[in-house]
Amino acid sequence: MVFYNQSAIRKGMVPKEIQREHIVQAMAQLDKVIDAANRKSRSRCLIHEGRHYPPRLVIAIASGFATGKRMHPSDFSGGSEANDFLIRLGFTIKNCRCGGKKR
Ligand SMILES: [Zn+2]
């Protein structure tokens, strides 16, 4: 009996396949995308090399690099899961309301 389908990504779960390099790739991609700044991060920012990024959007893009299937930022539950995930990978999360726009 199959208890779970490993390829199925349940809502609210950050894919375990995402590694630090995928997050870095996602941020590099966001640097090139003009409308990235329109995605709001309401209270927290992922800070990398002095730049601010919306945590959930970064993870959503990183999921594409890690699993081949990009998630949507709204696929995650509250921000804490995304933020905790990034912190575990060694990234910095700060309270900030810039919406991931600060460069
Ligand atoms: Zn910010």
mmCIF file with all atom_site columns, C-alpha atoms and ligand atoms in Angstrom:
data_model
loop_
_atom_site.group_PDB
_atom_site.id
_atom_site.type_symbol
_atom_site.label_atom_id
_atom_site.label_alt_id
_atom_site.label_comp_id
_atom_site.label_asym_id
_atom_site.label_entity_id
_atom_site.label_seq_id
_atom_site.pdbx_PDB_ins_code
_atom_site.Cartn_x
_atom_site.Cartn_y
_atom_site.Cartn_z
_atom_site.occupancy
_atom_site.B_iso_or_equiv
_atom_site.pdbx_formal_charge
_atom_site.auth_seq_id
_atom_site.auth_comp_id
_atom_site.auth_asym_id
_atom_site.auth_atom_id
_atom_site.pdbx_PDB_model_num
ATOM   1   C  CA . MET A 1 1   ? 0.000  0.000  0.000   1.00 0.00 ? 1   MET A CA 1
ATOM   2   C  CA . VAL A 1 2   ? 1.206  3.456  -0.872  1.00 0.00 ? 2   VAL A CA 1
ATOM   3   C  CA . PHE A 1 3   ? 0.841  5.801  2.054   1.00 0.00 ? 3   PHE A CA 1
ATOM   4   C  CA . TYR A 1 4   ? 1.915  8.910  0.251   1.00 0.00 ? 4   TYR A CA 1
ATOM   5   C  CA . ASN A 1 5   ? 2.969  10.007 -3.174  1.00 0.00 ? 5   ASN A CA 1
ATOM   6   C  CA . GLN A 1 6   ? 6.413  11.495 -3.014  1.00 0.00 ? 6   GLN A CA 1
ATOM   7   C  CA . SER A 1 7   ? 5.843  13.580 -6.118  1.00 0.00 ? 7   SER A CA 1
ATOM   8   C  CA . ALA A 1 8   ? 2.746  15.189 -4.680  1.00 0.00 ? 8   ALA A CA 1
ATOM   9   C  CA . ILE A 1 9   ? 3.435  18.472 -2.973  1.00 0.00 ? 9   ILE A CA 1
ATOM   10  C  CA . ARG A 1 10  ? 0.898  19.171 -0.304  1.00 0.00 ? 10  ARG A CA 1
ATOM   11  C  CA . LYS A 1 11  ? -0.260 22.710 0.241   1.00 0.00 ? 11  LYS A CA 1
ATOM   12  C  CA . GLY A 1 12  ? 1.661  24.404 2.966   1.00 0.00 ? 12  GLY A CA 1
ATOM   13  C  CA . MET A 1 13  ? 4.812  22.380 2.590   1.00 0.00 ? 13  MET A CA 1
ATOM   14  C  CA . VAL A 1 14  ? 8.122  23.676 1.380   1.00 0.00 ? 14  VAL A CA 1
ATOM   15  C  CA . PRO A 1 15  ? 9.706  21.012 -0.853  1.00 0.00 ? 15  PRO A CA 1
ATOM   16  C  CA . LYS A 1 16  ? 12.569 19.304 0.967   1.00 0.00 ? 16  LYS A CA 1
ATOM   17  C  CA . GLU A 1 17  ? 14.511 19.175 -2.280  1.00 0.00 ? 17  GLU A CA 1
ATOM   18  C  CA . ILE A 1 18  ? 15.231 22.890 -2.110  1.00 0.00 ? 18  ILE A CA 1
ATOM   19  C  CA . GLN A 1 19  ? 18.871 23.532 -1.275  1.00 0.00 ? 19  GLN A CA 1
ATOM   20  C  CA . ARG A 1 20  ? 20.733 26.739 -0.617  1.00 0.00 ? 20  ARG A CA 1
ATOM   21  C  CA . GLU A 1 21  ? 21.933 26.876 -4.229  1.00 0.00 ? 21  GLU A CA 1
ATOM   22  C  CA . HIS A 1 22  ? 18.329 26.853 -5.475  1.00 0.00 ? 22  HIS A CA 1
ATOM   23  C  CA . ILE A 1 23  ? 17.498 29.827 -3.280  1.00 0.00 ? 23  ILE A CA 1
ATOM   24  C  CA . VAL A 1 24  ? 20.517 31.703 -4.633  1.00 0.00 ? 24  VAL A CA 1
ATOM   25  C  CA . GLN A 1 25  ? 19.435 30.853 -8.186  1.00 0.00 ? 25  GLN A CA 1
ATOM   26  C  CA . ALA A 1 26  ? 15.936 32.116 -7.433  1.00 0.00 ? 26  ALA A CA 1
ATOM   27  C  CA . MET A 1 27  ? 17.243 35.423 -6.113  1.00 0.00 ? 27  MET A CA 1
ATOM   28  C  CA . ALA A 1 28  ? 19.477 35.841 -9.164  1.00 0.00 ? 28  ALA A CA 1
ATOM   29  C  CA . GLN A 1 29  ? 16.441 35.312 -11.356 1.00 0.00 ? 29  GLN A CA 1
ATOM   30  C  CA . LEU A 1 30  ? 14.421 37.836 -9.379  1.00 0.00 ? 30  LEU A CA 1
ATOM   31  C  CA . ASP A 1 31  ? 17.180 40.377 -9.923  1.00 0.00 ? 31  ASP A CA 1
ATOM   32  C  CA . LYS A 1 32  ? 16.407 40.171 -13.637 1.00 0.00 ? 32  LYS A CA 1
ATOM   33  C  CA . VAL A 1 33  ? 12.634 40.290 -13.417 1.00 0.00 ? 33  VAL A CA 1
ATOM   34  C  CA . ILE A 1 34  ? 11.101 43.718 -13.474 1.00 0.00 ? 34  ILE A CA 1
ATOM   35  C  CA . ASP A 1 35  ? 7.788  42.837 -11.870 1.00 0.00 ? 35  ASP A CA 1
ATOM   36  C  CA . ALA A 1 36  ? 9.331  40.941 -8.983  1.00 0.00 ? 36  ALA A CA 1
ATOM   37  C  CA . ALA A 1 37  ? 9.029  44.027 -6.835  1.00 0.00 ? 37  ALA A CA 1
ATOM   38  C  CA . ASN A 1 38  ? 5.270  43.848 -7.165  1.00 0.00 ? 38  ASN A CA 1
ATOM   39  C  CA . ARG A 1 39  ? 5.124  40.733 -5.026  1.00 0.00 ? 39  ARG A CA 1
ATOM   40  C  CA . LYS A 1 40  ? 4.572  41.895 -1.491  1.00 0.00 ? 40  LYS A CA 1
ATOM   41  C  CA . SER A 1 41  ? 6.293  40.464 1.505   1.00 0.00 ? 41  SER A CA 1
ATOM   42  C  CA . ARG A 1 42  ? 4.133  41.893 4.207   1.00 0.00 ? 42  ARG A CA 1
ATOM   43  C  CA . SER A 1 43  ? 6.394  41.889 7.195   1.00 0.00 ? 43  SER A CA 1
ATOM   44  C  CA . ARG A 1 44  ? 9.627  40.030 6.538   1.00 0.00 ? 44  ARG A CA 1
ATOM   45  C  CA . CYS A 1 45  ? 12.359 40.160 3.965   1.00 0.00 ? 45  CYS A CA 1
ATOM   46  C  CA . LEU A 1 46  ? 15.007 37.671 2.963   1.00 0.00 ? 46  LEU A CA 1
ATOM   47  C  CA . ILE A 1 47  ? 18.257 39.635 2.993   1.00 0.00 ? 47  ILE A CA 1
ATOM   48  C  CA . HIS A 1 48  ? 21.071 38.541 0.722   1.00 0.00 ? 48  HIS A CA 1
ATOM   49  C  CA . GLU A 1 49  ? 24.129 40.627 -0.115  1.00 0.00 ? 49  GLU A CA 1
ATOM   50  C  CA . GLY A 1 50  ? 22.287 43.731 0.998   1.00 0.00 ? 50  GLY A CA 1
ATOM   51  C  CA . ARG A 1 51  ? 19.283 43.072 -1.193  1.00 0.00 ? 51  ARG A CA 1
ATOM   52  C  CA . HIS A 1 52  ? 15.765 42.334 -0.024  1.00 0.00 ? 52  HIS A CA 1
ATOM   53  C  CA . TYR A 1 53  ? 13.567 39.588 -1.444  1.00 0.00 ? 53  TYR A CA 1
ATOM   54  C  CA . PRO A 1 54  ? 10.045 38.322 -0.698  1.00 0.00 ? 54  PRO A CA 1
ATOM   55  C  CA . PRO A 1 55  ? 10.657 34.998 1.106   1.00 0.00 ? 55  PRO A CA 1
ATOM   56  C  CA . ARG A 1 56  ? 7.713  33.043 -0.259  1.00 0.00 ? 56  ARG A CA 1
ATOM   57  C  CA . LEU A 1 57  ? 8.288  34.167 -3.830  1.00 0.00 ? 57  LEU A CA 1
ATOM   58  C  CA . VAL A 1 58  ? 11.948 33.127 -3.596  1.00 0.00 ? 58  VAL A CA 1
ATOM   59  C  CA . ILE A 1 59  ? 10.975 29.670 -2.327  1.00 0.00 ? 59  ILE A CA 1
ATOM   60  C  CA . ALA A 1 60  ? 8.318  29.319 -5.019  1.00 0.00 ? 60  ALA A CA 1
ATOM   61  C  CA . ILE A 1 61  ? 10.890 30.034 -7.736  1.00 0.00 ? 61  ILE A CA 1
ATOM   62  C  CA . ALA A 1 62  ? 13.496 27.837 -6.014  1.00 0.00 ? 62  ALA A CA 1
ATOM   63  C  CA . SER A 1 63  ? 11.008 24.965 -6.016  1.00 0.00 ? 63  SER A CA 1
ATOM   64  C  CA . GLY A 1 64  ? 11.130 25.084 -9.804  1.00 0.00 ? 64  GLY A CA 1
ATOM   65  C  CA . PHE A 1 65  ? 14.905 24.705 -9.805  1.00 0.00 ? 65  PHE A CA 1
ATOM   66  C  CA . ALA A 1 66  ? 14.811 21.968 -7.156  1.00 0.00 ? 66  ALA A CA 1
ATOM   67  C  CA . THR A 1 67  ? 11.905 19.837 -8.336  1.00 0.00 ? 67  THR A CA 1
ATOM   68  C  CA . GLY A 1 68  ? 11.226 20.923 -11.901 1.00 0.00 ? 68  GLY A CA 1
ATOM   69  C  CA . LYS A 1 69  ? 7.774  22.085 -10.851 1.00 0.00 ? 69  LYS A CA 1
ATOM   70  C  CA . ARG A 1 70  ? 7.445  25.664 -9.772  1.00 0.00 ? 70  ARG A CA 1
ATOM   71  C  CA . MET A 1 71  ? 5.040  26.361 -6.969  1.00 0.00 ? 71  MET A CA 1
ATOM   72  C  CA . HIS A 1 72  ? 3.027  29.521 -6.533  1.00 0.00 ? 72  HIS A CA 1
ATOM   73  C  CA . PRO A 1 73  ? 3.746  31.732 -3.503  1.00 0.00 ? 73  PRO A CA 1
ATOM   74  C  CA . SER A 1 74  ? 0.182  31.137 -2.325  1.00 0.00 ? 74  SER A CA 1
ATOM   75  C  CA . ASP A 1 75  ? 0.873  27.385 -2.190  1.00 0.00 ? 75  ASP A CA 1
ATOM   76  C  CA . PHE A 1 76  ? 2.545  27.897 1.164   1.00 0.00 ? 76  PHE A CA 1
ATOM   77  C  CA . SER A 1 77  ? 0.790  28.426 4.414   1.00 0.00 ? 77  SER A CA 1
ATOM   78  C  CA . GLY A 1 78  ? 1.748  31.334 6.630   1.00 0.00 ? 78  GLY A CA 1
ATOM   79  C  CA . GLY A 1 79  ? 5.063  33.070 6.243   1.00 0.00 ? 79  GLY A CA 1
ATOM   80  C  CA . SER A 1 80  ? 6.724  31.429 9.234   1.00 0.00 ? 80  SER A CA 1
ATOM   81  C  CA . GLU A 1 81  ? 7.230  28.112 7.456   1.00 0.00 ? 81  GLU A CA 1
ATOM   82  C  CA . ALA A 1 82  ? 8.953  29.825 4.542   1.00 0.00 ? 82  ALA A CA 1
ATOM   83  C  CA . ASN A 1 83  ? 10.995 32.043 6.846   1.00 0.00 ? 83  ASN A CA 1
ATOM   84  C  CA . ASP A 1 84  ? 12.074 29.179 9.111   1.00 0.00 ? 84  ASP A CA 1
ATOM   85  C  CA . PHE A 1 85  ? 13.050 27.145 6.070   1.00 0.00 ? 85  PHE A CA 1
ATOM   86  C  CA . LEU A 1 86  ? 15.296 29.917 4.777   1.00 0.00 ? 86  LEU A CA 1
ATOM   87  C  CA . ILE A 1 87  ? 16.850 30.452 8.193   1.00 0.00 ? 87  ILE A CA 1
ATOM   88  C  CA . ARG A 1 88  ? 17.693 26.736 8.394   1.00 0.00 ? 88  ARG A CA 1
ATOM   89  C  CA . LEU A 1 89  ? 19.499 27.063 5.076   1.00 0.00 ? 89  LEU A CA 1
ATOM   90  C  CA . GLY A 1 90  ? 21.606 29.834 6.587   1.00 0.00 ? 90  GLY A CA 1
ATOM   91  C  CA . PHE A 1 91  ? 19.847 32.877 5.176   1.00 0.00 ? 91  PHE A CA 1
ATOM   92  C  CA . THR A 1 92  ? 18.902 36.018 7.019   1.00 0.00 ? 92  THR A CA 1
ATOM   93  C  CA . ILE A 1 93  ? 15.285 37.052 7.572   1.00 0.00 ? 93  ILE A CA 1
ATOM   94  C  CA . LYS A 1 94  ? 14.529 40.487 8.941   1.00 0.00 ? 94  LYS A CA 1
ATOM   95  C  CA . ASN A 1 95  ? 11.418 42.356 9.917   1.00 0.00 ? 95  ASN A CA 1
ATOM   96  C  CA . CYS A 1 96  ? 10.902 44.751 7.043   1.00 0.00 ? 96  CYS A CA 1
ATOM   97  C  CA . ARG A 1 97  ? 7.945  46.140 5.181   1.00 0.00 ? 97  ARG A CA 1
ATOM   98  C  CA . CYS A 1 98  ? 9.648  47.160 1.952   1.00 0.00 ? 98  CYS A CA 1
ATOM   99  C  CA . GLY A 1 99  ? 7.945  44.323 0.083   1.00 0.00 ? 99  GLY A CA 1
ATOM   100 C  CA . GLY A 1 100 ? 11.228 42.920 -1.126  1.00 0.00 ? 100 GLY A CA 1
ATOM   101 C  CA . LYS A 1 101 ? 11.995 46.060 -3.110  1.00 0.00 ? 101 LYS A CA 1
ATOM   102 C  CA . LYS A 1 102 ? 15.083 47.363 -1.357  1.00 0.00 ? 102 LYS A CA 1
ATOM   103 C  CA . ARG A 1 103 ? 18.234 46.940 -3.440  1.00 0.00 ? 103 ARG A CA 1
HETATM 104 ZN ZN . ZN  B 2 .   ? 12.815 44.730 2.944   1.00 0.00 ? 1   ZN  B ZN 1
#
